[in-house]
Amino acid sequence: MKYFSELLFDGQKWLKDVSFEVDSNGVISSFIDNAKKEGLNLGVVIPGFVNCHSHSFQRAMAAKSEQVQDFSNNDSFWTWRETMYDLVEKLDGASFEKVADFAYMDMLEAGFTSVGEFHYLHKDKNSTLLLGESVLDSASKVGIRIALFPVLYQQGGIDKQLGPKQERFYLSTDEMIQYCKELSLKVKPGNHLGVSIHSLRAVNKENMDKLIDFQKSIDCVIHIHISEQPAEVEQVKTSYGKPPVEYLFENYSVDDKWCLVHATHVNEKEVSLMAESGCTVGICPITEANLGDGIFPLTSYLKQGGSFAIGSDSHVRVDPLEELRLLEYSQRYRDLKRNRIAHEDQKGLVGETLISQTNKGGAKALGLPVGALKEGYYADFIVLNSEVPCIRLKNESSLINEIIFNASPRLIDDVYVSGVKKVSSGRHIKKKAIEDSYVAVIKDLE
Ligand SMILES: [Zn+2]
């Protein structure tokens, strides 16, 4: 299929009059700027966003924990987690898949074209059936590109057994390795299968060693929740004598195959260790704000060449533009300064820096050639609404900043994955059916 765009952001910069072809694998096979107008004229195009961290089932509890549980002012991540466990108790395999369908549709409509699913609700209710294949089926049905990260989750805290509400998360390490081998046969071309460790508190060293040996043998991407909450940082310090990132780097060779999610509470030494390693830090600004996690020291990390990606995590709101806006604003709140995430090679433009960095980091975190529009990358892109004034004006020096900071609600028109349209005029092509199923599931849960 052949496409034409009069103005296209390739992930780094704007190009004019771009003609590109997409092969049968959904990959851009030829890409020429200043080309003759031919093929379908899309208008203004930007790359689809990469969502590095998702727990799709949590979509079913979005905004359901915005009510005080404890008037002594002790609502926290840990009280939110109890609400999440209550949801887990209610979901079975069928409802789990319908919620995932809805979450993935939401993502596509918002402009995320690929997702890293950090999947730990392994077992169906009252059965040993594993749900990883449901996640793959859901992504394929809805049409989002997926990197699946089955999660090793074996302890309820360091040296603590899992609680009864966490039992469906458990697999032995041998079971996990076998499970990954089986899933690898089901993963479709264009997707990725990685592995993950829930957190340092949820897996002991012996089992981490074993899973990481397996990860190295198959050379896949590995994700971990690293230091989201001060209480878990204290647990790790007390038990292992070091804060989480220092401990991880002392015991494992962390490289560009690693994505450290929620590296929120880190010291200066840990910031440098991460930046120099080539790993990606997965930041989920909306969820981290919603849960009261804290603010990642991104300005210092970026100065040292660190790589980051964004994730919608709990899906309390799914919107890559809002994630990026909040990411920048949170740094401003903390520093009492403006324009915090801006590289000189992007002419100091905040929007350009945010998009180019997060898409590059996202591609690394998913182990896939995504987040840019050039030869050899997947043709995952967003067509912007040609009726919105900033799109009509096509001012290249301000357009990305307007997209992120001004963010008209009518911005996204069509969304393509592998060169195939999944969202048309802002609506997913299977919207009605997916929404109907989701509403029925939620009614049942209530
Ligand atoms: Zn998470």
Coordinates of C-alpha atoms and ligand atoms in Angstrom, one line a residue:
M1 CA 0.0 0.0 0.0
K2 CA 1.2 3.5 -0.9
Y3 CA 0.6 6.6 1.2
F4 CA 1.4 10.3 0.9
S5 CA 1.6 12.9 3.7
E6 CA 2.1 16.6 3.0
L7 CA 3.6 17.1 6.5
L8 CA 5.0 14.2 8.5
F9 CA 6.9 14.0 11.8
D10 CA 9.3 11.1 11.5
G11 CA 9.9 10.9 15.3
Q12 CA 12.7 13.6 15.3
K13 CA 11.7 16.3 12.8
W14 CA 9.0 17.4 10.3
L15 CA 9.4 16.4 6.7
K16 CA 7.3 17.7 3.8
D17 CA 5.6 15.8 1.0
V18 CA 6.5 12.3 2.1
S19 CA 5.6 9.2 0.0
F20 CA 5.9 5.9 1.8
E21 CA 5.1 2.3 1.0
V22 CA 4.1 -0.4 3.5
D23 CA 4.9 -4.1 2.8
S24 CA 2.7 -7.2 3.6
N25 CA 4.4 -7.4 7.1
G26 CA 3.2 -3.9 7.9
V27 CA 6.8 -2.5 7.7
I28 CA 7.7 0.7 5.8
S29 CA 9.6 -0.5 2.8
S30 CA 10.2 2.8 1.1
F31 CA 10.2 6.4 2.4
I32 CA 10.9 9.5 0.3
D33 CA 10.4 13.1 1.3
N34 CA 9.9 16.0 -1.2
A35 CA 8.1 13.4 -3.3
K36 CA 5.5 13.8 -6.0
K37 CA 1.9 13.7 -4.7
E38 CA 0.6 10.2 -5.4
G39 CA -1.3 7.5 -3.4
L40 CA -3.7 8.2 -0.6
N41 CA -3.1 11.7 0.8
L42 CA -3.3 11.4 4.6
G43 CA -2.5 15.0 5.5
V44 CA -0.5 15.7 8.7
V45 CA 0.9 12.5 10.2
I46 CA 2.9 11.7 13.4
P47 CA 4.2 8.3 14.7
G48 CA 1.9 6.3 17.0
F49 CA 2.8 6.4 20.7
V50 CA 4.4 3.5 22.5
N51 CA 2.9 2.5 25.8
C52 CA 5.6 0.8 27.8
H53 CA 3.6 -0.3 30.8
S54 CA 0.1 -1.6 31.1
H55 CA -2.0 -3.7 33.5
S56 CA -5.0 -4.0 31.2
F57 CA -7.4 -5.5 33.7
Q58 CA -7.1 -2.4 36.0
R59 CA -9.1 -0.5 33.4
A60 CA -12.2 -1.9 35.1
M61 CA -11.4 0.0 38.3
A62 CA -10.4 3.3 36.7
A63 CA -11.6 6.2 38.9
K64 CA -13.3 3.7 41.3
S65 CA -10.9 4.4 44.1
E66 CA -11.2 8.2 44.2
Q67 CA -13.0 8.1 47.5
V68 CA -11.5 8.4 51.0
Q69 CA -11.2 5.0 52.7
D70 CA -9.5 6.3 55.8
F71 CA -10.3 9.7 57.2
S72 CA -7.2 9.8 59.3
N73 CA -5.6 10.7 56.0
N74 CA -3.9 7.5 55.4
D75 CA -5.1 6.6 51.9
S76 CA -2.1 5.5 49.9
F77 CA -0.8 3.2 47.2
W78 CA -1.3 0.4 49.7
T79 CA -5.0 1.1 50.3
W80 CA -5.5 1.5 46.5
R81 CA -3.9 -1.9 46.1
E82 CA -6.6 -3.5 48.3
T83 CA -9.3 -2.2 45.9
M84 CA -7.3 -3.7 43.0
Y85 CA -7.2 -7.1 44.8
D86 CA -10.9 -6.9 45.3
L87 CA -11.3 -6.5 41.5
V88 CA -9.0 -9.4 40.9
E89 CA -11.2 -11.6 43.0
K90 CA -14.2 -10.8 40.8
L91 CA -12.6 -11.2 37.4
D92 CA -12.7 -14.5 35.5
G93 CA -11.0 -15.3 32.2
A94 CA -13.9 -14.2 30.1
S95 CA -14.4 -10.8 31.8
F96 CA -10.6 -10.3 32.0
E97 CA -10.4 -10.5 28.2
K98 CA -13.3 -8.1 27.6
V99 CA -11.8 -5.5 29.9
A100 CA -8.5 -5.9 28.1
D101 CA -10.3 -5.4 24.7
F102 CA -11.7 -2.1 26.1
A103 CA -8.4 -1.0 27.5
Y104 CA -6.6 -1.6 24.2
M105 CA -9.4 0.1 22.2
D106 CA -9.0 3.1 24.5
M107 CA -5.3 3.1 23.8
L108 CA -5.7 3.1 20.1
E109 CA -8.3 5.9 20.1
A110 CA -5.8 7.9 22.2
G111 CA -2.9 7.3 19.8
F112 CA -1.0 4.5 21.5
T113 CA -0.3 2.0 18.7
S114 CA 1.8 -0.5 20.7
V115 CA 1.7 -1.6 24.3
G116 CA 3.9 -3.5 26.8
E117 CA 1.6 -5.6 28.9
F118 CA 3.0 -6.4 32.4
H119 CA 0.9 -9.4 32.9
Y120 CA 0.6 -11.0 36.4
L121 CA -3.0 -12.1 36.7
H122 CA -2.0 -15.5 35.4
K123 CA -4.7 -17.9 36.6
D124 CA -8.3 -18.0 35.8
K125 CA -10.8 -18.0 38.7
N126 CA -11.0 -21.4 40.4
S127 CA -8.9 -23.0 37.7
T128 CA -5.3 -23.5 36.6
L129 CA -6.0 -22.1 33.1
L130 CA -3.4 -19.4 32.3
L131 CA -4.5 -16.1 30.8
G132 CA -1.5 -15.0 28.8
E133 CA -3.0 -16.3 25.5
S134 CA -6.2 -14.2 26.2
V135 CA -4.0 -11.1 26.4
L136 CA -2.5 -11.9 23.0
D137 CA -5.9 -12.7 21.5
S138 CA -7.3 -9.4 22.9
A139 CA -4.5 -7.3 21.4
S140 CA -4.8 -9.1 18.1
K141 CA -8.6 -8.7 18.0
V142 CA -8.5 -5.0 18.8
G143 CA -5.5 -4.4 16.5
I144 CA -2.8 -3.0 18.9
R145 CA 0.8 -4.2 18.6
I146 CA 1.8 -5.9 21.8
A147 CA 4.9 -6.9 23.8
L148 CA 3.8 -9.4 26.5
F149 CA 5.8 -9.5 29.7
P150 CA 4.6 -12.5 31.9
V151 CA 5.4 -11.6 35.5
L152 CA 7.2 -13.7 38.1
Y153 CA 5.3 -12.8 41.3
Q154 CA 6.0 -15.2 44.2
Q155 CA 6.1 -13.4 47.5
G156 CA 3.9 -11.0 49.4
G157 CA 7.0 -9.1 50.5
I158 CA 10.6 -10.0 51.2
D159 CA 10.6 -13.4 53.0
K160 CA 6.8 -13.2 53.2
Q161 CA 4.3 -15.7 51.7
L162 CA 1.8 -14.5 49.1
G163 CA -1.5 -13.5 50.7
P164 CA -4.8 -15.3 49.7
K165 CA -5.7 -12.5 47.3
Q166 CA -2.4 -12.8 45.4
E167 CA -2.6 -16.6 44.8
R168 CA -3.6 -16.2 41.1
F169 CA -0.4 -14.4 40.4
Y170 CA 1.9 -17.3 41.4
L171 CA 3.9 -19.5 39.1
S172 CA 7.1 -21.4 40.1
T173 CA 10.1 -20.3 38.1
D174 CA 10.2 -23.6 36.2
E175 CA 6.4 -23.1 35.4
M176 CA 7.1 -19.6 34.2
I177 CA 10.0 -20.7 31.9
Q178 CA 7.8 -23.4 30.4
Y179 CA 4.9 -21.0 30.1
C180 CA 7.1 -18.5 28.2
K181 CA 8.2 -21.3 25.8
E182 CA 4.6 -22.2 25.1
L183 CA 3.6 -18.5 24.7
S184 CA 6.5 -17.9 22.3
L185 CA 4.7 -20.2 19.8
K186 CA 1.5 -18.1 20.0
V187 CA 3.1 -14.7 19.6
K188 CA 2.4 -13.3 16.1
P189 CA 5.0 -11.7 13.9
G190 CA 5.3 -8.0 14.8
N191 CA 4.8 -8.6 18.5
H192 CA 7.4 -9.4 21.2
L193 CA 7.5 -11.8 24.2
G194 CA 9.7 -10.7 27.1
V195 CA 9.8 -11.6 30.8
S196 CA 9.4 -9.6 33.9
I197 CA 10.0 -9.7 37.6
H198 CA 7.2 -8.0 39.6
S199 CA 9.6 -6.3 42.0
L200 CA 12.6 -7.1 44.3
R201 CA 10.1 -7.6 47.1
A202 CA 8.1 -10.2 45.1
V203 CA 10.9 -12.6 44.0
N204 CA 13.9 -13.9 45.9
K205 CA 17.5 -13.9 44.5
E206 CA 17.6 -17.5 43.6
N207 CA 14.5 -17.3 41.4
M208 CA 15.6 -13.9 39.9
D209 CA 18.9 -15.5 39.0
K210 CA 17.1 -18.4 37.3
L211 CA 14.7 -16.2 35.3
I212 CA 17.4 -13.8 34.2
D213 CA 19.6 -16.7 33.0
F214 CA 16.5 -17.7 30.9
Q215 CA 16.1 -14.1 29.7
K216 CA 19.7 -14.0 28.5
S217 CA 19.4 -17.4 26.8
I218 CA 16.5 -16.1 24.6
D219 CA 17.8 -12.5 24.4
C220 CA 14.4 -10.8 25.2
V221 CA 13.5 -7.6 27.0
I222 CA 13.0 -7.8 30.8
H223 CA 10.9 -5.4 32.9
I224 CA 10.7 -4.8 36.7
H225 CA 8.9 -2.5 39.0
I226 CA 11.9 -1.1 40.8
S227 CA 11.3 1.7 43.4
E228 CA 7.7 3.0 43.3
Q229 CA 7.0 3.5 47.0
P230 CA 9.2 4.6 49.9
A231 CA 8.0 1.7 52.0
E232 CA 9.4 -0.8 49.4
V233 CA 12.7 1.0 49.2
E234 CA 13.0 0.7 53.0
Q235 CA 12.2 -3.0 52.8
V236 CA 14.9 -3.6 50.3
K237 CA 17.4 -1.5 52.2
T238 CA 16.7 -3.3 55.5
S239 CA 16.9 -6.8 53.9
Y240 CA 19.6 -6.3 51.3
G241 CA 21.6 -3.3 52.7
K242 CA 21.2 -1.2 49.5
P243 CA 18.4 0.8 47.9
P244 CA 16.7 -1.1 45.0
V245 CA 18.5 0.2 41.9
E246 CA 22.0 0.0 43.6
Y247 CA 21.2 -3.6 44.7
L248 CA 20.0 -4.5 41.1
F249 CA 23.1 -3.1 39.5
E250 CA 25.4 -4.7 42.0
N251 CA 23.9 -8.2 41.4
Y252 CA 23.0 -8.1 37.6
S253 CA 24.4 -6.7 34.4
V254 CA 21.6 -4.3 33.6
D255 CA 21.8 -3.2 30.0
D256 CA 19.6 -1.9 27.2
K257 CA 17.4 -5.0 27.4
W258 CA 16.1 -3.8 30.8
C259 CA 13.1 -1.5 31.5
L260 CA 13.0 -0.2 35.1
V261 CA 9.4 0.8 35.7
H262 CA 8.6 3.5 38.4
A263 CA 12.2 4.3 39.3
T264 CA 10.6 7.0 41.4
H265 CA 12.7 7.0 44.6
V266 CA 16.4 7.0 43.6
N267 CA 19.5 8.6 44.8
E268 CA 22.1 10.5 42.6
K269 CA 24.3 7.4 42.3
E270 CA 21.3 5.3 41.1
V271 CA 20.4 8.0 38.6
S272 CA 23.9 7.8 37.1
L273 CA 23.9 4.0 37.1
M274 CA 20.7 3.8 35.2
A275 CA 21.7 6.6 32.7
E276 CA 25.0 5.0 31.9
S277 CA 23.6 1.4 31.5
G278 CA 21.5 2.0 28.4
C279 CA 18.4 0.7 30.2
T280 CA 15.0 2.4 29.8
V281 CA 13.2 4.0 32.8
G282 CA 9.4 3.4 32.4
I283 CA 7.5 6.5 33.8
C284 CA 3.8 6.5 34.2
P285 CA 3.0 10.1 35.1
I286 CA -0.8 9.9 35.4
T287 CA -0.8 6.8 37.5
E288 CA 2.1 7.9 39.6
A289 CA 0.3 11.2 40.3
N290 CA -3.0 9.3 40.9
L291 CA -1.3 6.9 43.4
G292 CA 0.7 9.6 45.1
D293 CA 4.0 7.8 44.2
G294 CA 6.3 10.8 43.7
I295 CA 8.3 12.5 40.9
F296 CA 11.2 10.8 39.0
P297 CA 14.3 13.0 38.7
L298 CA 14.1 13.2 34.9
T299 CA 16.0 16.4 34.3
S300 CA 19.2 15.1 36.0
Y301 CA 18.7 11.6 34.4
L302 CA 18.4 13.1 30.9
K303 CA 21.4 15.3 31.3
Q304 CA 23.4 12.1 31.8
G305 CA 22.0 10.6 28.6
G306 CA 19.3 8.4 30.2
S307 CA 16.5 6.8 28.2
F308 CA 12.8 6.8 29.2
A309 CA 9.4 5.8 28.0
I310 CA 5.8 6.5 29.2
G311 CA 3.2 4.0 30.2
S312 CA -0.5 4.3 31.1
D313 CA -0.2 1.6 33.8
S314 CA -3.5 1.6 35.8
H315 CA -5.4 3.4 33.0
V316 CA -7.1 5.7 35.3
R317 CA -6.9 7.9 32.2
V318 CA -5.5 6.8 28.8
D319 CA -3.9 9.7 26.9
P320 CA -0.2 9.9 25.8
L321 CA -0.4 13.6 25.3
E322 CA -1.6 14.1 28.9
E323 CA 1.2 11.7 30.1
L324 CA 3.8 13.9 28.4
R325 CA 2.3 17.1 29.5
L326 CA 2.2 16.0 33.1
L327 CA 5.7 14.6 32.9
E328 CA 7.0 18.0 31.9
Y329 CA 4.8 19.9 34.4
S330 CA 5.7 17.6 37.3
Q331 CA 9.4 18.6 36.8
R332 CA 8.4 22.3 36.7
Y333 CA 6.4 22.0 40.0
R334 CA 9.4 20.4 41.7
D335 CA 12.1 22.7 40.2
L336 CA 10.1 26.0 40.2
K337 CA 11.4 26.5 36.6
R338 CA 10.1 26.1 33.1
N339 CA 11.0 24.0 30.0
R340 CA 12.7 21.2 31.9
I341 CA 12.8 18.4 29.2
A342 CA 14.3 20.1 26.2
H343 CA 17.4 19.0 24.3
E344 CA 19.7 21.4 22.4
D345 CA 19.6 19.2 19.3
Q346 CA 15.8 19.7 19.3
K347 CA 16.3 23.5 19.4
G348 CA 15.2 23.5 23.0
L349 CA 11.7 22.5 21.9
V350 CA 10.0 20.7 24.8
G351 CA 7.4 18.9 22.7
E352 CA 9.9 17.6 20.2
T353 CA 12.2 16.4 22.9
L354 CA 9.4 14.7 24.8
I355 CA 8.0 12.8 21.8
S356 CA 11.4 11.8 20.3
Q357 CA 12.8 10.6 23.6
T358 CA 9.7 8.7 24.8
N359 CA 9.2 7.0 21.4
K360 CA 12.9 6.0 21.2
G361 CA 12.8 4.6 24.8
G362 CA 9.5 2.9 24.1
A363 CA 10.8 1.0 21.2
K364 CA 13.7 -0.2 23.3
A365 CA 11.4 -1.2 26.1
L366 CA 9.2 -3.2 23.8
G367 CA 12.0 -4.7 21.7
L368 CA 10.3 -3.6 18.5
P369 CA 11.1 -1.1 15.6
V370 CA 8.3 1.3 16.5
G371 CA 7.8 5.0 17.5
A372 CA 9.4 6.4 14.3
L373 CA 8.4 6.7 10.7
K374 CA 11.2 5.6 8.5
E375 CA 12.3 2.6 6.4
G376 CA 12.4 -0.6 8.4
Y377 CA 9.9 0.6 11.1
Y378 CA 6.3 -0.6 11.5
A379 CA 3.8 1.7 9.8
D380 CA 2.1 2.7 13.0
F381 CA 0.9 6.2 12.8
I382 CA -1.7 8.9 13.6
V383 CA -3.4 11.1 11.1
L384 CA -4.2 14.5 12.8
N385 CA -7.6 16.2 12.3
S386 CA -7.2 18.6 9.4
E387 CA -10.1 20.8 10.7
V388 CA -8.3 21.8 14.0
P389 CA -6.7 25.3 13.6
C390 CA -3.1 24.3 14.6
I391 CA -3.2 21.5 12.0
R392 CA -4.6 23.8 9.4
L393 CA -1.8 26.4 10.1
K394 CA 1.0 23.7 9.9
N395 CA 3.5 25.9 11.7
E396 CA 6.4 23.5 12.0
S397 CA 8.2 25.4 14.8
S398 CA 5.2 25.3 17.2
L399 CA 3.0 22.4 16.0
I400 CA 4.3 19.6 18.3
N401 CA 4.1 21.9 21.3
E402 CA 0.5 22.8 20.4
I403 CA -0.3 19.1 20.0
I404 CA 1.0 18.3 23.5
F405 CA 0.4 21.5 25.6
N406 CA -2.8 22.9 23.9
A407 CA -4.1 19.4 23.0
S408 CA -7.4 20.0 21.3
P409 CA -9.8 17.1 22.2
R410 CA -10.5 16.7 18.5
L411 CA -6.8 16.2 17.5
I412 CA -6.7 12.6 16.6
D413 CA -8.6 11.6 13.4
D414 CA -7.4 8.2 12.2
V415 CA -5.0 5.7 13.7
Y416 CA -3.1 3.0 11.7
V417 CA -1.2 -0.1 12.9
S418 CA 0.9 -1.9 10.3
G419 CA -0.5 0.5 7.7
V420 CA -4.1 -0.7 8.4
K421 CA -6.7 1.7 9.8
K422 CA -7.9 0.8 13.3
V423 CA -9.5 4.2 14.3
S424 CA -11.5 6.2 11.9
S425 CA -12.5 9.8 12.7
G426 CA -11.6 9.2 16.3
R427 CA -13.7 6.0 16.7
H428 CA -12.3 2.5 16.8
I429 CA -13.7 0.4 14.0
K430 CA -15.2 -2.2 16.5
K431 CA -16.1 0.4 19.1
K432 CA -19.8 -0.5 19.6
A433 CA -19.3 -4.2 20.2
I434 CA -16.3 -3.7 22.5
E435 CA -18.1 -1.1 24.5
D436 CA -21.3 -3.2 24.8
S437 CA -19.3 -6.2 26.2
Y438 CA -17.4 -3.9 28.6
V439 CA -20.5 -2.3 29.9
A440 CA -22.1 -5.8 30.5
V441 CA -19.0 -7.0 32.3
I442 CA -18.9 -3.9 34.6
K443 CA -22.6 -4.2 35.4
D444 CA -22.0 -7.8 36.4
L445 CA -19.1 -6.9 38.6
E446 CA -21.1 -4.2 40.5
Ligands
ZN1 ZN 2.8 -1.6 37.1

